[in-house]
XYZ file of C-alpha atoms in Angstrom:
696
model
C 0.000 0.000 0.000
C 1.429 3.327 -1.056
C 1.476 6.306 1.273
C 1.813 10.028 0.731
C 4.748 11.886 2.139
C 3.732 14.751 4.436
C 5.881 17.841 4.009
C 6.698 20.099 6.945
C 5.803 23.747 6.742
C 8.895 25.735 5.949
C 8.162 28.933 7.779
C 7.736 29.068 11.560
C 5.628 32.214 11.212
C 3.021 30.255 9.326
C 3.180 27.508 11.934
C 2.411 29.936 14.711
C -0.290 31.651 12.671
C -2.041 28.391 11.974
C -1.959 27.396 15.632
C -3.531 30.686 16.632
C -6.053 30.769 13.773
C -4.447 33.963 12.440
C -4.785 35.096 8.837
C -2.883 37.841 7.077
C -4.842 40.149 4.770
C -1.652 41.142 3.016
C -1.098 37.525 2.056
C -4.679 36.848 1.003
C -4.549 38.738 -2.250
C -1.738 37.166 -4.283
C -2.476 39.850 -6.855
C -0.936 39.993 -10.302
C 0.830 43.181 -11.252
C -0.970 45.702 -13.445
C 1.736 45.307 -16.044
C 1.157 41.554 -16.230
C -2.620 42.009 -16.669
C -2.176 44.646 -19.368
C 0.144 42.399 -21.346
C -2.064 39.333 -21.000
C -5.234 41.100 -22.155
C -4.016 40.955 -25.760
C -2.559 37.449 -25.700
C -5.279 34.812 -26.335
C -3.109 32.099 -24.809
C -2.339 34.016 -21.651
C -3.939 33.258 -18.314
C -5.177 36.320 -16.449
C -5.115 35.328 -12.765
C -7.795 35.664 -10.139
C -7.128 37.660 -6.982
C -8.274 36.432 -3.582
C -9.626 39.607 -1.969
C -11.218 38.008 1.100
C -8.717 39.560 3.488
C -9.490 43.104 2.362
C -13.009 42.903 0.923
C -14.804 41.182 3.805
C -14.978 43.784 6.519
C -16.272 41.347 9.115
C -13.842 38.473 8.671
C -13.262 35.621 6.276
C -13.079 32.570 8.523
C -15.951 30.088 8.893
C -16.753 27.710 11.740
C -18.531 24.847 9.994
C -17.864 21.373 8.665
C -20.343 21.866 5.791
C -20.258 25.575 4.879
C -22.395 26.543 1.907
C -22.420 29.774 -0.104
C -25.214 31.438 -2.095
C -24.611 34.328 -4.492
C -27.727 36.455 -4.995
C -28.932 40.061 -4.996
C -30.935 39.966 -1.779
C -31.744 43.700 -1.709
C -32.305 44.066 -5.474
C -29.966 47.015 -5.791
C -28.342 45.534 -8.894
C -25.188 44.001 -7.428
C -24.414 40.570 -6.041
C -24.446 39.843 -2.307
C -23.715 36.441 -0.771
C -24.694 34.220 2.149
C -22.398 31.790 4.006
C -23.554 29.168 6.511
C -21.973 28.370 9.884
C -22.458 25.922 12.747
C -24.569 26.659 15.832
C -23.051 29.291 18.081
C -21.762 31.223 15.078
C -24.003 33.524 13.073
C -24.418 32.875 9.359
C -22.933 35.643 7.216
C -25.024 37.764 4.866
C -22.455 39.865 3.061
C -24.011 42.979 1.511
C -22.188 44.332 -1.510
C -21.111 47.910 -0.781
C -20.517 48.661 -4.459
C -16.803 49.342 -4.000
C -15.513 45.749 -3.913
C -16.052 45.503 -0.174
C -18.763 43.592 1.662
C -20.354 44.076 5.088
C -21.973 41.334 7.142
C -25.601 42.319 7.802
C -26.822 38.826 8.727
C -27.861 39.649 12.287
C -29.537 42.950 11.390
C -31.307 41.294 8.464
C -32.657 38.415 10.568
C -30.681 35.806 8.623
C -28.018 34.851 11.196
C -29.684 31.603 12.428
C -27.151 31.409 15.225
C -28.828 28.389 16.847
C -28.723 26.319 13.661
C -26.056 23.896 12.451
C -26.537 25.328 8.975
C -25.359 23.500 5.867
C -26.559 23.918 2.269
C -28.693 26.848 1.176
C -30.544 28.195 -1.848
C -32.114 31.542 -2.790
C -35.367 31.496 -4.742
C -38.401 33.745 -4.934
C -41.120 31.589 -3.369
C -43.901 34.213 -3.541
C -43.043 35.883 -6.878
C -42.659 39.338 -5.367
C -39.378 39.989 -7.164
C -37.150 39.317 -4.146
C -35.276 36.084 -3.521
C -35.993 34.261 -0.278
C -33.610 31.895 1.536
C -34.034 28.215 2.319
C -31.255 27.179 4.724
C -30.616 23.517 5.461
C -29.145 22.167 8.665
C -28.135 19.033 10.478
C -27.874 18.150 14.148
C -24.902 18.607 16.395
C -22.210 16.449 14.752
C -20.919 15.308 18.156
C -24.017 14.545 20.268
C -24.442 10.865 19.264
C -28.087 11.538 18.374
C -30.080 10.777 15.264
C -32.853 12.942 13.838
C -35.532 10.942 15.687
C -34.155 12.213 18.994
C -34.678 15.829 20.102
C -31.714 17.837 18.860
C -30.583 21.422 18.876
C -30.055 23.148 15.551
C -31.181 20.411 13.153
C -34.308 22.051 11.683
C -34.131 23.694 8.271
C -35.278 27.312 7.974
C -37.254 29.267 5.376
C -36.543 33.000 5.466
C -38.967 35.284 3.631
C -37.417 38.372 2.072
C -39.396 41.346 3.395
C -38.111 43.662 0.624
C -36.734 46.148 3.162
C -33.354 44.499 3.762
C -34.670 42.023 6.336
C -35.933 38.448 6.403
C -38.727 36.848 8.434
C -38.529 33.221 9.581
C -41.733 31.569 8.296
C -40.556 27.957 8.624
C -43.320 26.639 10.891
C -46.091 28.511 9.096
C -44.834 27.309 5.719
C -44.231 23.618 6.492
C -46.166 22.830 9.666
C -45.191 19.403 10.932
C -43.207 18.642 7.760
C -40.184 20.823 8.570
C -37.115 18.924 7.400
C -34.913 17.634 10.241
C -32.916 15.022 8.330
C -29.414 16.480 7.799
C -29.879 18.635 4.715
C -27.025 19.166 2.280
C -27.902 19.833 -1.371
C -30.979 22.024 -1.928
C -32.511 23.129 -5.218
C -35.543 25.080 -6.424
C -37.579 24.605 -9.586
C -41.172 24.816 -10.755
C -41.695 21.082 -11.129
C -45.350 21.292 -12.235
C -45.039 24.520 -14.276
C -47.714 26.342 -12.289
C -45.581 29.481 -11.898
C -44.500 28.806 -8.299
C -41.050 27.433 -7.445
C -40.903 24.248 -5.395
C -38.097 23.078 -3.103
C -36.161 19.812 -3.081
C -33.981 18.970 -0.075
C -31.274 16.359 -0.363
C -30.475 14.782 3.006
C -27.215 13.174 4.015
C -27.001 11.408 7.395
C -26.348 12.312 11.010
C -22.607 12.957 11.059
C -22.275 10.942 14.270
C -23.185 7.767 12.370
C -21.558 8.325 8.960
C -19.279 5.299 8.909
C -17.735 4.040 5.676
C -15.691 1.183 7.081
C -18.485 -1.302 7.766
C -21.485 -2.851 6.041
C -24.059 -0.507 7.543
C -24.125 2.621 5.398
C -27.600 4.196 5.493
C -28.703 7.753 4.811
C -31.829 9.846 5.203
C -34.846 10.178 2.944
C -34.920 13.263 0.756
C -37.836 15.716 0.641
C -39.829 17.475 -2.092
C -42.057 20.378 -1.099
C -44.649 21.719 -3.546
C -45.436 25.415 -3.362
C -49.136 26.068 -2.726
C -48.835 29.687 -3.835
C -49.787 31.083 -0.432
C -46.469 30.830 1.475
C -47.205 27.219 2.456
C -45.750 23.994 1.100
C -46.947 20.402 0.839
C -44.628 17.454 1.356
C -45.174 15.193 -1.680
C -41.942 13.234 -1.436
C -43.377 9.757 -1.170
C -46.145 10.073 -3.752
C -43.734 11.769 -6.164
C -41.321 8.830 -5.823
C -38.209 10.821 -4.912
C -37.491 9.967 -1.266
C -34.678 7.686 -2.432
C -34.342 3.924 -3.034
C -32.301 1.478 -1.017
C -28.582 1.628 -1.614
C -26.506 -0.895 -3.527
C -24.252 -2.651 -1.001
C -22.870 -6.045 -1.936
C -20.555 -8.756 -0.696
C -17.464 -9.643 -2.693
C -19.427 -12.358 -4.508
C -22.003 -9.808 -5.659
C -24.771 -10.834 -3.263
C -26.519 -8.017 -1.359
C -25.530 -7.064 2.184
C -28.871 -7.584 3.941
C -30.322 -6.852 7.379
C -33.635 -7.988 8.798
C -35.821 -5.868 11.058
C -36.573 -8.027 14.107
C -40.083 -6.654 14.659
C -41.443 -6.109 11.144
C -39.469 -8.740 9.272
C -38.550 -6.196 6.586
C -35.236 -6.818 4.825
C -32.948 -3.909 3.995
C -29.762 -3.598 1.937
C -26.900 -1.689 3.539
C -29.061 -0.562 6.460
C -29.074 -2.108 9.916
C -32.297 -1.007 11.692
C -30.921 -2.282 15.005
C -28.453 0.621 15.228
C -29.509 2.976 18.025
C -28.398 6.436 19.140
C -27.610 7.647 22.668
C -31.325 7.910 23.486
C -32.118 4.450 22.154
C -33.806 5.648 18.948
C -33.288 3.998 15.578
C -30.629 5.643 13.416
C -30.930 6.435 9.717
C -33.260 5.194 6.992
C -32.922 2.579 4.225
C -31.641 4.879 1.496
C -28.489 6.634 0.326
C -26.626 9.701 1.546
C -27.367 12.632 -0.752
C -24.719 15.295 -1.248
C -26.222 17.338 -4.075
C -29.426 17.835 -6.050
C -29.917 19.367 -9.474
C -32.995 20.316 -11.459
C -32.170 20.170 -15.175
C -34.346 19.375 -18.208
C -32.209 16.522 -19.536
C -34.688 15.367 -22.209
C -35.667 18.823 -23.523
C -39.385 18.305 -22.978
C -39.989 21.565 -21.137
C -40.102 20.383 -17.527
C -37.485 20.093 -14.823
C -36.001 16.658 -14.173
C -34.198 15.755 -10.949
C -30.598 14.571 -10.573
C -29.280 13.203 -7.259
C -25.612 12.723 -6.270
C -25.167 10.194 -3.459
C -22.062 9.227 -1.518
C -21.032 5.558 -1.759
C -24.220 4.977 -3.707
C -25.602 5.399 -7.190
C -26.086 8.471 -9.303
C -29.839 8.962 -9.701
C -31.919 10.643 -12.400
C -35.681 11.051 -12.184
C -37.668 12.025 -15.262
C -40.394 14.546 -14.507
C -43.794 13.213 -15.507
C -45.866 15.662 -13.476
C -48.987 17.378 -14.727
C -51.659 19.705 -13.341
C -53.164 16.881 -11.268
C -50.201 14.982 -9.837
C -46.485 15.201 -9.069
C -44.652 12.179 -10.426
C -41.006 11.319 -11.141
C -39.735 8.100 -12.707
C -36.172 6.778 -12.194
C -34.318 6.448 -15.517
C -30.603 6.386 -14.591
C -30.326 2.633 -15.035
C -32.004 2.809 -18.409
C -29.434 5.406 -19.486
C -26.529 3.401 -18.060
C -25.362 6.148 -15.688
C -26.404 4.623 -12.356
C -22.863 3.813 -11.226
C -21.955 3.695 -7.532
C -19.530 6.479 -6.685
C -18.681 9.115 -4.118
C -20.777 11.634 -6.049
C -20.503 15.155 -4.649
C -22.027 17.851 -6.858
C -23.117 18.936 -10.331
C -22.012 21.451 -12.943
C -24.016 22.024 -16.132
C -22.545 23.576 -19.270
C -21.884 23.038 -22.974
C -18.243 21.993 -22.695
C -17.899 20.788 -26.303
C -19.661 23.650 -28.096
C -22.386 21.568 -29.768
C -25.230 23.728 -28.361
C -26.566 21.290 -25.820
C -25.963 21.027 -22.095
C -23.564 18.495 -20.600
C -22.978 17.562 -16.951
C -19.874 17.191 -14.797
C -20.220 15.146 -11.590
C -17.176 15.103 -9.273
C -16.190 11.844 -7.619
C -13.457 10.673 -5.236
C -10.930 10.685 -8.097
C -7.786 8.607 -8.518
C -6.769 8.621 -4.833
C -8.145 5.232 -3.823
C -6.672 3.638 -6.942
C -3.176 3.842 -5.488
C -4.274 1.162 -3.014
C -5.215 -2.447 -3.738
C -8.950 -3.148 -4.007
C -10.456 -3.945 -0.620
C -11.836 -7.438 -0.200
C -14.007 -6.709 2.840
C -17.239 -4.837 2.011
C -17.301 -1.183 2.979
C -18.709 2.102 1.741
C -15.607 3.452 0.045
C -14.251 3.372 -3.469
C -11.426 1.022 -2.467
C -14.199 -1.569 -2.321
C -17.082 -0.647 -4.621
C -14.696 0.532 -7.348
C -13.782 -3.095 -7.994
C -17.257 -3.841 -9.396
C -18.561 -2.990 -12.856
C -21.384 -1.201 -11.041
C -18.978 1.264 -9.378
C -16.412 3.886 -10.305
C -13.969 6.207 -8.538
C -13.662 8.587 -11.479
C -15.470 11.809 -12.235
C -18.308 11.678 -14.727
C -18.348 14.017 -17.695
C -21.703 13.222 -19.245
C -21.851 14.324 -22.854
C -25.338 15.124 -24.116
C -26.074 12.950 -27.129
C -29.545 14.368 -27.693
C -32.862 12.658 -27.169
C -32.201 12.315 -23.448
C -29.037 10.234 -23.960
C -25.849 10.904 -21.994
C -22.487 9.160 -22.301
C -19.587 9.430 -19.860
C -16.575 10.735 -21.814
C -14.277 11.564 -18.878
C -11.666 8.953 -19.819
C -11.469 10.182 -23.416
C -11.561 13.914 -22.626
C -8.062 15.238 -23.050
C -6.545 17.565 -20.443
C -3.267 19.380 -21.056
C -1.762 19.004 -17.554
C -0.287 21.746 -15.421
C 3.520 21.594 -15.462
C 3.547 22.790 -11.850
C 0.702 20.740 -10.391
C -0.085 17.547 -12.349
C -2.110 14.819 -10.625
C -0.025 11.931 -9.338
C -2.111 9.529 -11.411
C -0.530 10.749 -14.642
C 2.336 8.459 -13.685
C 0.746 5.011 -14.282
C 3.095 3.428 -11.749
C 1.208 5.187 -8.939
C -1.942 3.159 -9.724
C -2.192 -0.252 -8.121
C -1.911 -2.917 -10.857
C -5.273 -4.420 -9.880
C -7.018 -1.220 -10.976
C -7.583 0.133 -14.462
C -5.345 3.159 -15.042
C -7.558 6.236 -15.429
C -7.005 8.571 -18.368
C -8.030 12.040 -19.439
C -10.293 13.965 -17.111
C -11.022 10.738 -15.221
C -7.432 10.748 -13.944
C -7.960 13.907 -11.909
C -8.438 14.360 -8.202
C -11.207 14.702 -5.643
C -13.836 17.443 -5.724
C -16.911 18.767 -3.902
C -18.249 22.081 -5.235
C -18.057 22.625 -8.999
C -19.211 24.978 -11.725
C -19.014 25.642 -15.448
C -18.468 29.271 -16.466
C -16.672 31.290 -19.145
C -13.688 32.496 -17.164
C -12.099 34.609 -19.941
C -15.280 35.563 -21.856
C -14.057 33.949 -25.064
C -17.364 32.185 -25.734
C -16.704 28.695 -24.389
C -17.230 26.963 -21.052
C -14.455 26.410 -18.539
C -14.670 24.094 -15.535
C -13.610 24.568 -11.939
C -14.015 22.156 -9.062
C -12.988 22.622 -5.495
C -12.565 20.464 -2.452
C -10.729 17.893 -0.480
C -11.508 15.729 2.469
C -10.406 15.669 6.065
C -6.857 15.941 7.226
C -5.596 14.995 10.647
C -8.161 16.070 13.207
C -10.663 17.131 10.566
C -8.839 20.208 9.318
C -6.477 21.075 6.466
C -2.979 19.732 5.760
C -4.361 16.226 5.426
C -3.207 13.057 3.808
C -6.664 11.663 2.924
C -7.501 12.510 -0.695
C -5.173 15.527 -0.823
C -6.564 17.868 -3.495
C -6.436 21.621 -3.966
C -8.926 22.400 -6.718
C -8.717 22.278 -10.514
C -9.310 25.050 -13.043
C -9.647 23.622 -16.541
C -9.805 26.003 -19.491
C -12.021 24.696 -22.289
C -11.379 25.042 -26.004
C -15.018 24.691 -27.203
C -14.272 21.323 -28.832
C -14.292 19.168 -25.706
C -10.662 19.385 -24.544
C -9.209 21.244 -21.562
C -5.999 22.809 -20.275
C -5.211 22.717 -16.547
C -4.472 26.339 -15.596
C -5.097 26.034 -11.839
C -1.736 27.402 -10.744
C -1.533 30.095 -13.408
C -5.077 31.204 -12.567
C -4.114 31.293 -8.858
C -7.017 29.130 -7.770
C -5.323 26.635 -5.472
C -7.188 25.791 -2.271
C -4.042 26.582 -0.304
C -3.368 29.664 1.803
C -0.321 31.946 1.513
C 0.825 30.616 -1.861
C 3.598 32.609 -3.522
C 2.618 32.856 -7.185
C 4.681 35.908 -8.117
C 7.157 35.350 -10.933
C 6.169 31.715 -11.324
C 5.687 31.937 -15.083
C 9.117 33.510 -15.443
C 10.569 30.224 -14.249
C 10.148 27.549 -16.945
C 8.706 24.240 -15.710
C 11.974 22.418 -16.440
C 13.667 24.565 -13.796
C 10.757 24.606 -11.344
C 11.836 21.865 -8.979
C 9.931 20.365 -6.094
C 11.919 22.253 -3.485
C 10.955 25.598 -4.997
C 7.322 24.525 -5.238
C 7.350 23.539 -1.568
C 8.799 26.926 -0.667
C 5.992 28.562 -2.640
C 3.489 26.265 -0.825
C 2.389 24.734 -4.138
C 1.973 21.393 -2.465
C -1.190 19.298 -2.392
C -0.425 18.240 1.184
C -1.059 21.828 2.302
C -4.621 21.859 0.990
C -7.509 23.331 2.908
C -10.730 21.362 3.422
C -12.741 22.714 0.476
C -16.514 22.333 0.323
C -18.890 24.930 -1.160
C -18.417 26.822 -4.425
C -20.480 29.378 -6.325
C -19.939 31.807 -9.184
C -21.287 35.265 -9.984
C -20.138 38.692 -11.126
C -19.390 40.356 -7.795
C -18.057 43.683 -9.040
C -20.200 44.155 -12.151
C -17.326 44.166 -14.637
C -18.865 41.389 -16.756
C -16.335 38.759 -15.709
C -17.369 35.868 -13.484
C -15.901 35.654 -9.987
C -15.780 32.699 -7.568
C -16.482 32.224 -3.861
C -15.306 29.048 -2.150
C -15.711 27.814 1.420
C -13.514 25.579 3.559
C -14.378 23.469 6.586
C -13.049 24.449 9.976
C -11.298 21.927 12.167
C -8.184 21.103 14.106
C -5.147 21.803 11.986
C -2.213 19.438 12.289
C 1.025 21.264 13.097
C 4.221 19.302 12.448
C 6.610 19.592 15.320
C 9.579 21.890 15.139
C 12.973 20.181 15.546
C 13.022 18.500 18.916
C 9.371 19.230 19.642
C 6.168 17.172 19.373
C 3.432 17.774 16.784
C 0.288 19.602 17.856
C -3.212 20.503 16.776
C -5.093 23.764 17.100
C -8.680 24.799 16.298
C -8.933 26.892 13.172
C -11.617 28.491 11.034
C -12.030 27.456 7.447
C -10.950 30.355 5.213
C -13.268 31.854 2.634
C -11.790 32.551 -0.768
C -13.303 35.437 -2.714
C -11.580 35.168 -6.073
C -12.036 38.210 -8.304
C -11.533 37.608 -12.013
C -8.621 39.591 -13.463
C -10.558 40.155 -16.740
C -9.261 40.921 -20.219
C -10.401 42.822 -23.321
C -13.160 40.400 -24.357
C -16.785 41.461 -24.661
C -19.629 40.051 -22.585
C -23.324 40.259 -21.833
C -25.287 39.277 -18.735
C -28.954 38.325 -19.012
C -31.299 38.716 -16.055
C -34.679 37.045 -16.581
C -37.967 38.198 -15.107
C -40.996 35.922 -15.323
C -44.478 37.384 -15.591
C -45.579 35.891 -12.272
C -43.722 38.850 -10.728
C -45.734 41.264 -12.895
C -49.293 40.076 -13.419
C -49.489 36.584 -11.899
C -49.283 34.732 -15.215
C -46.577 32.761 -16.999
C -43.267 31.725 -15.445
C -41.799 32.125 -11.958
C -40.234 35.472 -11.077
C -36.583 34.543 -11.735
C -37.286 32.395 -14.781
C -35.800 29.332 -13.085
C -35.898 26.540 -15.644
C -35.744 28.857 -18.676
C -33.480 27.752 -21.528
C -31.577 30.531 -23.342
C -29.814 30.316 -26.716
C -27.553 33.253 -27.592
C -25.902 33.839 -30.973
C -22.981 36.247 -31.437
C -20.245 36.242 -34.047
C -21.896 33.295 -35.725
C -21.545 31.124 -32.624
C -24.525 29.909 -30.576
C -24.259 29.286 -26.843
C -26.797 27.771 -24.472
C -27.484 28.094 -20.738
C -30.344 27.231 -18.406
C -31.419 29.196 -15.326
C -30.917 27.070 -12.207
C -31.216 27.571 -8.465
C -28.817 25.183 -6.715
C -26.558 22.337 -7.871
C -22.961 22.856 -6.781
C -22.161 21.277 -3.441
C -24.081 23.030 -0.596
C -24.195 26.153 -2.741
C -25.816 28.195 -5.503
C -24.513 30.269 -8.395
C -26.121 33.575 -9.273
C -29.264 33.086 -11.390
C -27.934 35.659 -13.870
C -26.730 34.149 -17.143
C -23.239 35.408 -17.996
C -22.126 34.959 -21.615
C -18.641 35.671 -22.966
C -18.663 37.167 -26.468
C -14.972 37.280 -27.388
C -14.471 39.916 -30.092
C -18.204 40.310 -30.832
C -19.497 43.788 -30.025
C -23.119 42.771 -30.616
C -25.406 39.858 -29.888
C -27.236 38.857 -33.034
C -30.050 36.933 -31.368
C -31.284 35.828 -27.956
C -33.911 33.079 -27.834
C -35.612 32.393 -24.501
C -37.741 29.315 -23.931
C -39.674 30.125 -20.771
C -40.980 27.443 -18.368
C -44.503 28.569 -19.313
C -43.813 27.385 -22.861
C -43.604 30.903 -24.259
C -40.870 31.566 -26.830
C -39.209 34.982 -26.970
C -36.675 36.229 -29.530
C -34.647 39.438 -29.160
C -32.248 40.644 -31.842
C -29.330 43.052 -32.188
C -28.315 43.724 -28.591
C -25.138 45.647 -27.748
C -22.489 43.860 -25.709
C -20.955 44.783 -22.334
C -24.147 45.363 -20.409
C -26.620 43.683 -18.080
C -29.902 43.163 -19.911
C -33.147 42.396 -18.089
C -35.470 40.285 -20.210
C -39.117 40.291 -19.188
C -41.305 37.381 -20.233
C -43.834 38.487 -22.870
C -47.577 38.326 -22.386
C -49.248 35.284 -23.831
């Protein structure tokens, strides 16, 4: 069994800072010089770097106390710029960062009534539930991760919350009035909104994970919690239709080495479950978990182009699920189709990104997985809920999925055949085939890359094609950064509009590592950039943070898409100084607010407004579910308005299109959820355009 070498931190100042939880604003930026940016604007092959401005832009701090911190980018006060919301654990107020319009942000969470300080908050989503033109907040939560209690036992901080935007800068908690006895208490993670029955009101799906106290991957018992679907009644109340809609979640696939199911029998009812032992009890003697998988992320996306929103589910150590929407005016119904499409593989599925990566004017899907890490070890023979075991079966995979849209509702995983030009400074270890255990198939292409949680497609350089970023790693020693378990530090892949990518993570300055020294790196050719220099610069996967949530949006209104990423807090492992023992110290998880360096390319941002916000007809207020085709310079691009998908998080609902050299958009075609088709022609570039749904 191979092991990773753990490198000591080179600078004692950083050691002390980490132990004390200190962060240095002057080191948070890693800014490129103005001269570099000016030169790169006119070089199509150049990489204009991002700048992490968290240390200077966030007036109220950029550290988070949470194991599952989510981030939502939205304009909560409708003043035309993007604000964002970040979740924290109980005892720490959630952040609502108001955009001050000068590239600084102020936390107004407490004053706005959105702090939820008693909640162990997790994933969140912003959607306009009452069509008044202002986005409301649904905030998921789970119980205390260390109380040895399941959701059936009374817990503190495990109830989700629905916050109604009062249009005056404040929110009102309407959770009980909206859901009654159906308030979700089952460890929410991925949350998404969509109008599943096309009645003009957005509905809410909550993906539930499992009580953290009982999330064990090393044994045969690997249950989760049922998911929840709430239908909007149009009067600030919701109906739980999960069971009748068929989306609570099936039993997991857990099998012995001979392929037979791992089964448990309920002593009282006689029911037989796979992968779920109903005899497991919590500290109060209540049954733990439910006979289903652990959901990390949920996505609404019209995969078959029939005008309604279908549901995708990413489960951990379980299958990828897809439910076709067959709802109508009289019933809510979803039918599982993943097996029929051949995409129901068992994996450590974490999130979703949707974008047209190959430029064929349809929408493809990236689903991050555990990556190559477990493939450096021999396959496990004893059943367990990790890829070292289930990856040995034809029904399982450790690799990311890149699902290419073949039309007609068909998707094919092309990750292994998707070429990636690797980073000369930060290639994945798996590119050396000798690192892969001989009993595993050697991964290739995009499938050879490392672990991820949050992910998103966006046009980073506004050249008219989709680029891909994913972010995340898993626990280090003590649950914090600097870990040896799946060490990953994010990947930024620049697309070429034909289906291939270039890894520009280091050049774009998007490593999930603090205090990296990027300056002058490109002046040093890769042949002379040795490992010792990289360690000095802290370009070292062993120094990764514990990345989780990720969202994109244009934070400063310059037309170029920015990124916000969250990291888990925890006890950081501090290697001992010479002659001294190692230590651990509690530490917040740093927020990264990466501002795009921009270039000379043109752009346009589309902001949709459904007629439900105007006269009570047509589509929901934010046009969630609308499909938009934009043609400029003879090239057609496609995007769909979504609320939620990336791990724990949500991108802005604005649609940002890069136009390259095109100074004008020739045509915009909007297919609204109501079925209405709208065409707009000859629109100037470099502006935000609000498109209002036409009357019928």
